[in-house]
């Protein structure tokens, strides 16, 4: 089997890359270890930045998003039983975000790929990327009980944090940067209309809470819990009670309850792998970097990486210059580190560490108060949340 671009992983990074290449007339093969329904059901991100929305539209993958997605012009910060709205368009010259779940983005891209694009193989597990520093890199993979080799001009590792592509870069050439946090998120899906029409990020002495949504009738909510928590430790009643405590305001706002249909715990991590390229192997998305979810940046960064790669490859085809491809790692890492900074700032401003001192609490409240009282501070948050421009 032979292709121009071998893509490992059919998460948002791999699927969008295949779509962008197809639109540019470049062939690719996508290998995905899990089955289609698993990829389509995996609950994850919910917020698309303006730039991501624009890219999906331009790729011809925005039709259902434009019909069913919810445009959001702000978020609410909640602390000290008070609420403060951050108005994105007013602070950023018109930018906003879209609530449209990662599951839906993946369903749309899979349907398009199977209809119009090149091969997308499910239950095809990449075992190793070989020859990254040669002109003909290969992906060794297992599909339908047989081992095969995909010969490529380029390989893009879009196989997430636990994938195999990153391992093909010799350890001596890489540097990794990592931070773990002593807390996690307990996330639930509930069949109840969202209790607020925008996302609510709440800082509370009992810990952080987030109100998000999947549709006008389905709520997505998160609670900060200790690292290593088992989701089954929490009864539905305890979850609703704890959410109620953390979202409570002095003006009597109410949290509506409903049947919980899904519960899971997500660990929190910041991670950067440098470089993002070795020879003809390129890493994109979670394969190269992880951010804690507080900034809603993970999926958007994955989109940024594959757009950068696709544009660089088209540039090479059109001009013969590999300059952009050579700059891939540097171009992406600049944006990645901005997202790492933003996600870290949001996380540390809103979560309560187990060893937090009264001084730490005072600083958190001062940071929130600064956003509520200074247009410059609010603009910084709004610019970060709605996203950094794609190069
Ligand atoms: P993915 O989605 O992990 O996809 C990787 C794919 O590769 C496959 N794979 C392999 N395939 C073949 N061979 C192998 N050896 C393979 N190993 C792995 C996997 O099965 C999978 O299908 O990575 P990608 O494409 O880079 O996308 C990244 C995003 O999924 C991730 O960053 C976001 O979900 C992060 N995130 C959020 N991002 C946002 O932008 N906005 C949000 O609101 C947001 N909220 C979140 C989040 C992540 C969360 N969790 C669960 C980590 C909320 C949560 C709770
Ligand atoms: C979500 O809806 O899943 C979501 C929204 C905002 C975040 C993280 C997750 O910051």
Short mmCIF file of C-alpha atoms in Angstrom, two decimals, residues 8-11 15 30-42 44 110 120-126 142-144 158-160 162-163:
data_model
loop_
_atom_site.label_atom_id
_atom_site.label_comp_id
_atom_site.label_asym_id
_atom_site.label_seq_id
_atom_site.Cartn_x
_atom_site.Cartn_y
_atom_site.Cartn_z
CA UNK A 8 -2.04 7.83 11.97
CA UNK A 9 -5.21 8.42 14.01
CA UNK A 10 -8.75 9.53 13.12
CA UNK A 11 -9.42 12.04 15.88
CA UNK A 15 -9.75 13.51 10.01
CA UNK A 30 -5.91 7.29 7.50
CA UNK A 31 -5.27 4.44 9.95
CA UNK A 32 -7.39 4.36 13.11
CA UNK A 33 -7.00 1.73 15.81
CA UNK A 34 -10.56 1.95 17.21
CA UNK A 35 -13.89 1.27 15.52
CA UNK A 36 -16.07 3.97 13.96
CA UNK A 37 -18.70 4.12 16.68
CA UNK A 38 -16.06 4.49 19.41
CA UNK A 39 -14.49 7.47 17.60
CA UNK A 40 -17.93 9.02 17.04
CA UNK A 41 -19.11 8.61 20.66
CA UNK A 42 -15.99 9.63 22.64
CA UNK A 44 -14.53 15.37 24.74
CA UNK A 110 -15.91 10.77 8.82
CA UNK A 120 -10.01 5.61 6.12
CA UNK A 121 -9.39 2.28 7.84
CA UNK A 122 -10.95 1.62 11.24
CA UNK A 123 -9.56 -1.08 13.54
CA UNK A 124 -6.21 -0.55 11.85
CA UNK A 125 -3.61 -0.15 14.57
CA UNK A 126 -0.29 1.46 13.73
CA UNK A 142 -2.27 -4.44 11.81
CA UNK A 143 -5.66 -4.67 10.07
CA UNK A 144 -8.09 -7.61 9.92
CA UNK A 158 -2.28 12.38 14.75
CA UNK A 159 -2.54 9.49 17.21
CA UNK A 160 -3.09 11.37 20.44
CA UNK A 162 -0.91 7.57 23.93
CA UNK A 163 0.01 6.96 20.26
#
